[in-house]
Amino acid sequence: MNTHLFTSFAFRVLILSHLTLPVCSQVLRSTFSLEDSHLSQQNIAQYADNLHNPGFSPIEFPEQKPANTTENCLEKVIQNPKQTFISDQYLACRNSADTYPCTQPPIVFDVWGVTNTCGGELFNFGLTDSEPGTYYIVYKKFENEYFWADEFYGDGERITLVLQSGDYYILGINACGSEWMNGHADLYPFDTRVNITVSDNNICSGDQVIFNANSYQPDSVICTYNWIINGYGEWNPDPGQLEYIPVNGDYISAEMATPCQHDDLHFPENNRILMMVNDCPGITTTWNGSISENWYEQNNWDNGIPDANTIAVIPGGLPGYPTLTTAALCGSIIIEQGGSIIGSEFLNHKSALVKCDISDAEYHYLSSPVNPNPLFGEVFPLNQHTVWARKYHERYGEWINLTEYDQFEKATGYSMQFTLPNTAQFIGLLNGTNSSTSIENYNTSGIADRAGWNLIGNPFPSAIDWDLIPHTFIENAVYVWNGAQYISWNGTVGALENGIIPPMNGFFVKMTASYWKNFTIPVIARVHGNVPFYKESPSNLLELTVSGEEHADKTFIRFNQDATTTFDTEYDAWKLRGIEEAPQLFSYAGGKELSINELPFWGSEVIELGFKCGESGNFSLNSTGLESFNNSVRILLEDMKEGIFQNLSEKAQYSFSYIAGESEHRFKLHFAEVSSNPESAEVNIYSVGKTVIINNFTGLSGEVLVYDFTGRMILSSIIDSGNQRSFALNAAAGPYVVKVITAKGVQSRKVVIM
């Protein structure tokens, strides 16, 4: 097949640095190495079957059998198929249990197999010969692991086995040792997959188009196809081309006819194309949304309410968009960039076109809002040599290059990059039902930070509210790419404002359960992204924004007594690094980098902040949300490089310079609770680490005394009027009493030195 490839250029997906996406903790893979397994033959076979059955429960590991049985001798080899010799203990065991004494190791015969055959569930393979006294074990290789598949005794004849598709190896064992048979049988069915393309879509009535069928076979294999229109009539043209005049809403698909008929046992359904056909010029009416969200409000349209022959157009940038709760109709619907519709399940339409404009060369996470699943080549019919497409594969922890013949699968996100401006054109019917996709936590890359990450996609022609989606089997946070940074939301706080995910946007989630699960995005999660969202503003929330010349980043600190000081799947969000030239700001919890950090507050807390940027420059760090804390809480920013403390409660912005490559451990946040008694309001006393800080607002000078818990005075000093003074204590961690004596009296407060 002559396939044009979206060039597999390693564009800047930035997933490889530190906790860069996809990242985070590794989950142990449920497959096992036969070299150290204690599973019986039956359980190995059961596991091999279950491996292809998503959602299976892990099998139990039984106790090993007692020694001195033929089966137990063989089990030692089953558990270690890669060994090329047998231990003395095994030989003694085998000789005592067998009637064939040791004369020579097994003779090596050739493995044969019949593969690339049409259809069928079972395949023939085996050995060209066998020898009596040799026991043969068949292993099925899967992702560099070996699984028991079958076993038999040699009888001096050619051996034929019948098993399902797979890559099979055979090990021969006798009383002298073991030998791998020569070669292996890689059994697979003839690939009957077919992708069809069309010369044009979104055409005028009466136009003829040409459909082409493309198989996955080499050009030397001549294939013919059955063409299927709207599920009924079939044609068998030669050499795989269909000339046709479609009408609006026609479904076109094809299946292989020769040399093999379509094999739906081993291969998925082929792609289908829905044709968008309208009169030229056609009757259009454009939504303005000036009155309400009511589709049936006459004044919401510039040319009347759509009917079965009308093209309804939904532009972007409007104050309101249609929400359907009862039946409506139109001939076709076009949703321009920024447009939105909710309730498409109530809209009787023959075709839809949803557009997404891409104007820059940065990469984007894109998903499809239509069905059937369109091909990448359909969505981007122009300038395909400037388009790069990839899918994230959680199991291997890497990005997979895609071609123009790959499909946009429902509720799945894809990484796209463009070297020229382009417009995604999704043609089909609007998705209007609950949409599910498979997620997994089965990473085998050996890189812990890549385990469990899945790139999901918004499947609707409207925004979705993350808080209205069930978070089953996943952490609570979601991560959306904004062109320079990953912005997160945990259901309460985050840079992804109110947790609203735009239409056609991909987003990352991190799975907590093992193996495979279904993840569902329900229709009740749909919202119009332009509508203000009123969600409760949490208390004790500090938002920090670091800004450079072109880019910015945010991190969030929130005190929550239900949280812990380590990573909480319900409250925290990982820090996923953005582009190299953008500043990166994050906090640490248990040595992990977080973009959202919720933790309990016990009166005095110190939180380390990390900062990194690929470019040197001057930056500003601005804090908001200070008013959400109790008036008794003081928040200090410590610049560990410069040795500067700044009271954020008094000055919310801090400026600093940075040289690329400097230590990421730059700042600390000190939270301390000071006395709120009215009589002590003129003197504030609190501690940060080993430092006691005093704000004297009495207008009088005075004396400062510090006592340890035994009552011994460890410091005595003078404090001036109106000044903030800090006293570094060279003392052990623990509670201390600080007294400030002025002409107005004595103020005392207990502080804790860390």
XYZ file of N, CA, C and O in Angstrom, residues 327-426:
400
model
N -36.785 17.750 20.557
C -36.403 17.467 19.184
C -36.269 18.738 18.357
O -37.064 19.681 18.470
N -35.229 18.762 17.527
C -34.996 19.849 16.578
C -34.426 19.227 15.312
O -34.031 18.054 15.296
N -34.370 20.009 14.224
C -33.842 19.443 12.988
C -33.190 20.513 12.135
O -33.435 21.718 12.288
N -32.320 20.019 11.238
C -31.715 20.837 10.194
C -31.158 19.878 9.163
O -31.006 18.672 9.432
N -30.830 20.387 7.978
C -30.221 19.525 6.981
C -28.785 19.200 7.350
O -28.390 18.045 7.440
N -27.998 20.242 7.573
C -26.612 20.123 8.016
C -26.356 21.197 9.059
O -27.087 22.191 9.147
N -25.306 21.001 9.836
C -24.919 21.999 10.826
C -23.411 22.206 10.728
O -22.646 21.235 10.596
N -23.004 23.467 10.742
C -21.591 23.835 10.705
C -21.273 24.595 11.985
O -21.904 25.620 12.270
N -20.331 24.089 12.761
C -19.906 24.751 13.995
C -18.511 25.314 13.752
O -17.550 24.564 13.561
N -18.434 26.631 13.722
C -17.162 27.290 13.475
C -16.292 27.258 14.731
O -16.744 26.897 15.825
N -15.024 27.659 14.564
C -14.098 27.746 15.691
C -14.721 28.545 16.835
O -15.185 29.665 16.637
N -14.738 27.957 18.036
C -15.290 28.642 19.204
C -16.772 28.462 19.396
O -17.318 28.895 20.420
N -17.469 27.845 18.432
C -18.894 27.607 18.583
C -19.177 26.449 19.523
O -18.283 25.682 19.894
N -20.454 26.273 19.892
C -20.818 25.249 20.871
C -22.284 24.882 20.719
O -23.110 25.729 20.347
N -22.603 23.628 20.992
C -23.987 23.183 21.061
C -24.075 22.055 22.077
O -23.186 21.205 22.154
N -25.152 22.068 22.871
C -25.443 21.004 23.834
C -26.785 20.386 23.467
O -27.729 21.105 23.131
N -26.860 19.062 23.548
C -28.113 18.374 23.256
C -28.201 17.888 21.832
O -29.304 17.773 21.276
N -27.057 17.551 21.223
C -27.077 17.116 19.824
C -27.827 15.799 19.649
O -28.214 15.456 18.525
N -28.048 15.055 20.749
C -28.833 13.827 20.645
C -30.292 14.113 20.271
O -31.014 13.212 19.810
N -30.727 15.360 20.452
C -32.090 15.750 20.082
C -32.152 16.361 18.682
O -33.238 16.684 18.204
N -30.988 16.542 18.050
C -30.934 17.222 16.756
C -30.941 16.202 15.624
O -30.004 15.415 15.467
N -32.006 16.232 14.827
C -32.094 15.382 13.638
C -31.348 16.091 12.511
O -31.827 17.059 11.939
N -30.146 15.593 12.213
C -29.328 16.209 11.162
C -28.669 15.111 10.344
O -28.368 14.035 10.847
N -28.432 15.398 9.087
C -27.840 14.395 8.198
C -26.326 14.477 8.166
O -25.656 13.487 7.829
N -25.769 15.639 8.480
C -24.312 15.783 8.484
C -23.934 16.997 9.314
O -24.738 17.913 9.514
N -22.700 16.969 9.809
C -22.183 18.081 10.610
C -20.727 18.310 10.256
O -19.988 17.372 9.926
N -20.308 19.556 10.319
C -18.912 19.948 10.138
C -18.517 20.790 11.342
O -19.124 21.832 11.606
N -17.511 20.331 12.081
C -17.008 21.065 13.246
C -15.568 21.459 12.950
O -14.737 20.611 12.610
N -15.256 22.752 13.090
C -13.944 23.268 12.721
C -13.132 23.658 13.953
O -13.670 24.124 14.958
N -11.847 23.473 13.820
C -10.909 23.926 14.849
C -9.707 24.540 14.137
O -8.971 23.845 13.431
N -9.520 25.841 14.297
C -8.435 26.556 13.630
C -7.153 26.443 14.439
O -7.156 26.654 15.665
N -6.060 26.129 13.770
C -4.741 26.067 14.405
C -3.854 27.084 13.703
O -3.600 26.975 12.499
N -3.391 28.081 14.447
C -2.675 29.193 13.829
C -1.200 29.223 14.165
O -0.464 30.044 13.621
N -0.727 28.367 15.082
C 0.673 28.425 15.478
C 1.328 27.066 15.275
O 0.687 26.078 14.963
N 2.643 27.055 15.489
C 3.420 25.836 15.272
C 3.584 25.012 16.535
O 4.207 23.956 16.493
N 3.068 25.484 17.665
C 3.142 24.685 18.876
C 2.227 23.471 18.738
O 1.328 23.444 17.907
N 2.449 22.488 19.574
C 1.616 21.301 19.461
C 0.351 21.449 20.290
O 0.263 22.248 21.211
N -0.663 20.691 19.911
C -1.995 20.766 20.514
C -2.471 19.352 20.811
O -2.081 18.397 20.142
N -3.353 19.241 21.803
C -4.010 17.966 22.076
C -5.424 18.065 21.524
O -6.215 18.909 21.950
N -5.745 17.177 20.581
C -6.971 17.295 19.813
C -7.797 16.021 19.949
O -7.250 14.925 20.087
N -9.132 16.181 19.898
C -10.041 15.037 19.925
C -11.203 15.306 18.989
O -11.458 16.448 18.598
N -11.927 14.238 18.639
C -13.003 14.340 17.654
C -14.361 14.477 18.333
O -14.665 13.737 19.271
N -15.229 15.387 17.818
C -16.586 15.530 18.364
C -17.650 14.841 17.520
O -18.841 15.095 17.719
N -17.235 14.009 16.539
C -18.209 13.421 15.621
C -18.039 11.908 15.543
O -17.042 11.346 15.980
N -19.039 11.273 14.960
C -18.972 9.862 14.595
C -19.523 9.711 13.188
O -20.349 10.527 12.760
N -19.106 8.696 12.432
C -18.127 7.680 12.796
C -16.726 8.267 12.917
O -16.492 9.411 12.537
N -15.798 7.446 13.449
C -14.441 7.934 13.664
C -13.809 8.356 12.344
O -13.638 7.533 11.442
N -13.428 9.627 12.198
C -12.802 10.064 10.943
C -11.320 9.697 10.903
O -10.676 9.533 11.942
N -10.774 9.566 9.708
C -9.343 9.374 9.538
C -8.623 10.711 9.685
O -9.190 11.777 9.408
N -7.366 10.663 10.092
C -6.582 11.888 10.188
C -6.499 12.587 8.834
O -6.518 13.815 8.748
N -6.402 11.798 7.772
C -6.344 12.393 6.443
C -7.624 13.098 6.051
O -7.599 14.048 5.260
N -8.781 12.653 6.578
C -10.047 13.342 6.328
C -10.111 14.659 7.086
O -10.572 15.677 6.571
N -9.653 14.628 8.331
C -9.738 15.819 9.182
C -8.802 16.910 8.684
O -9.103 18.105 8.780
N -7.642 16.505 8.133
C -6.681 17.473 7.609
C -6.427 17.161 6.130
O -5.408 16.577 5.768
N -7.353 17.544 5.261
C -7.193 17.217 3.832
C -6.133 18.062 3.137
O -5.677 17.693 2.052
N -5.744 19.195 3.731
C -4.803 20.108 3.087
C -3.457 20.106 3.808
O -3.392 19.942 5.028
N -2.404 20.328 3.040
C -1.050 20.482 3.596
C -0.689 19.351 4.563
O -0.143 19.587 5.644
N -0.969 18.130 4.159
C -0.730 17.016 5.073
C 0.743 16.825 5.396
O 1.080 16.297 6.455
N 1.635 17.285 4.507
C 3.061 17.143 4.776
C 3.526 18.076 5.888
O 4.663 17.985 6.337
N 2.645 18.969 6.357
C 3.004 19.887 7.449
C 2.361 19.478 8.769
O 2.388 20.239 9.732
N 1.773 18.283 8.806
C 1.038 17.831 9.986
C 1.770 16.649 10.617
O 2.167 15.710 9.920
N 1.929 16.695 11.934
C 2.503 15.579 12.684
C 1.476 15.121 13.712
O 0.912 15.941 14.446
N 1.222 13.827 13.769
C 0.210 13.289 14.685
C 0.804 12.147 15.490
O 1.515 11.296 14.944
N 0.487 12.118 16.778
C 0.969 11.054 17.643
C -0.087 10.691 18.680
O -0.907 11.515 19.073
N 0.002 9.424 19.120
C -0.857 8.930 20.185
C 0.027 8.467 21.329
O 1.050 7.829 21.101
N -0.392 8.771 22.568
C 0.405 8.340 23.711
C 0.034 6.911 24.087
O -1.141 6.587 24.247
N 1.049 6.066 24.222
C 0.851 4.654 24.555
C 1.330 4.437 25.988
O 2.523 4.378 26.244
N 0.383 4.324 26.916
C 0.735 4.204 28.327
C 1.580 2.972 28.591
O 2.518 3.031 29.401
N 1.289 1.873 27.935
C 1.968 0.619 28.247
C 3.473 0.726 28.030
O 4.266 0.201 28.799
N 3.868 1.435 26.973
C 5.290 1.562 26.677
C 5.863 2.902 27.121
O 7.069 3.127 27.022
N 5.017 3.804 27.586
C 5.486 5.100 28.041
C 6.090 5.929 26.934
O 7.083 6.631 27.141
N 5.503 5.884 25.739
C 6.073 6.624 24.618
C 4.972 7.051 23.657
O 3.834 6.588 23.719
N 5.356 7.954 22.753
C 4.435 8.447 21.728
C 4.584 7.603 20.459
O 5.688 7.272 20.046
N 3.449 7.295 19.820
C 3.422 6.467 18.620
C 3.048 7.352 17.428
O 2.037 8.056 17.457
N 3.862 7.321 16.377
C 3.559 8.091 15.175
C 2.348 7.512 14.460
O 2.176 6.292 14.383
N 1.520 8.385 13.907
C 0.303 7.975 13.214
C 0.370 8.377 11.746
O 1.144 9.262 11.362
N -0.468 7.743 10.929
C -0.536 8.045 9.502
C -1.891 8.647 9.172
O -2.797 8.710 10.010
N -2.045 9.032 7.916
C -3.318 9.607 7.484
C -4.441 8.574 7.516
O -5.624 8.933 7.481
N -4.103 7.283 7.606
C -5.111 6.235 7.624
C -5.522 5.820 9.039
O -6.384 4.954 9.188
N -4.917 6.402 10.045
C -5.334 6.117 11.424
C -6.569 6.930 11.776
O -6.795 8.026 11.244
N -7.364 6.382 12.697
C -8.637 7.009 13.045
C -8.538 7.843 14.316
O -7.780 7.519 15.229
N -9.336 8.903 14.364
C -9.612 9.615 15.606
C -10.624 8.773 16.390
O -11.813 8.782 16.099
N -10.156 8.042 17.401
C -11.062 7.219 18.187
C -11.817 8.084 19.193
O -11.300 9.088 19.695
N -13.024 7.675 19.498
C -13.888 8.472 20.371
C -13.282 8.615 21.766
O -12.713 7.671 22.316
N -13.397 9.812 22.335
C -12.966 10.128 23.701
C -11.469 9.915 23.906
O -11.019 9.662 25.012
N -10.697 10.013 22.826
C -9.249 9.838 22.892
C -8.568 11.110 22.413
O -8.999 11.726 21.433
N -7.505 11.507 23.104
C -6.755 12.687 22.719
C -5.528 12.325 21.907
O -4.946 11.249 22.083
N -5.117 13.240 21.029
C -3.950 13.033 20.178
C -3.092 14.295 20.185
O -3.608 15.415 20.248
N -1.781 14.085 20.107
C -0.852 15.205 20.059
C -0.622 15.586 18.606
O -0.247 14.756 17.784
N -0.839 16.855 18.294
C -0.719 17.343 16.923
C 0.247 18.522 16.892
O 0.245 19.371 17.791
N 1.047 18.589 15.827
C 1.870 19.764 15.592
C 1.829 20.114 14.115
O 1.709 19.234 13.258
N 1.923 21.410 13.837
C 1.781 21.917 12.476
C 2.903 22.918 12.200
O 3.270 23.704 13.068
N 3.409 22.883 10.979
C 4.405 23.879 10.596
C 3.779 25.024 9.815
O 4.430 26.037 9.562
N 2.515 24.856 9.412
C 1.752 25.917 8.774
C 0.375 25.989 9.429
O -0.117 24.994 9.961
N -0.271 27.150 9.408
C -1.647 27.215 9.919
C -2.537 26.195 9.207
O -2.351 25.915 8.018
N -3.487 25.641 9.940
C -4.347 24.614 9.384
C -5.688 24.667 10.094
O -5.827 25.323 11.130
N -6.658 23.984 9.547
C -7.983 23.895 10.160
C -8.420 22.442 10.188
O -8.480 21.781 9.144
N -8.698 21.937 11.383
C -9.265 20.603 11.516
C -10.720 20.658 11.072
O -11.475 21.544 11.495
N -11.128 19.702 10.213
C -12.491 19.656 9.699
C -13.083 18.284 10.010
O -12.837 17.313 9.292
N -13.841 18.229 11.102
C -14.471 16.974 11.516
C -15.852 16.885 10.875
O -16.750 17.678 11.203
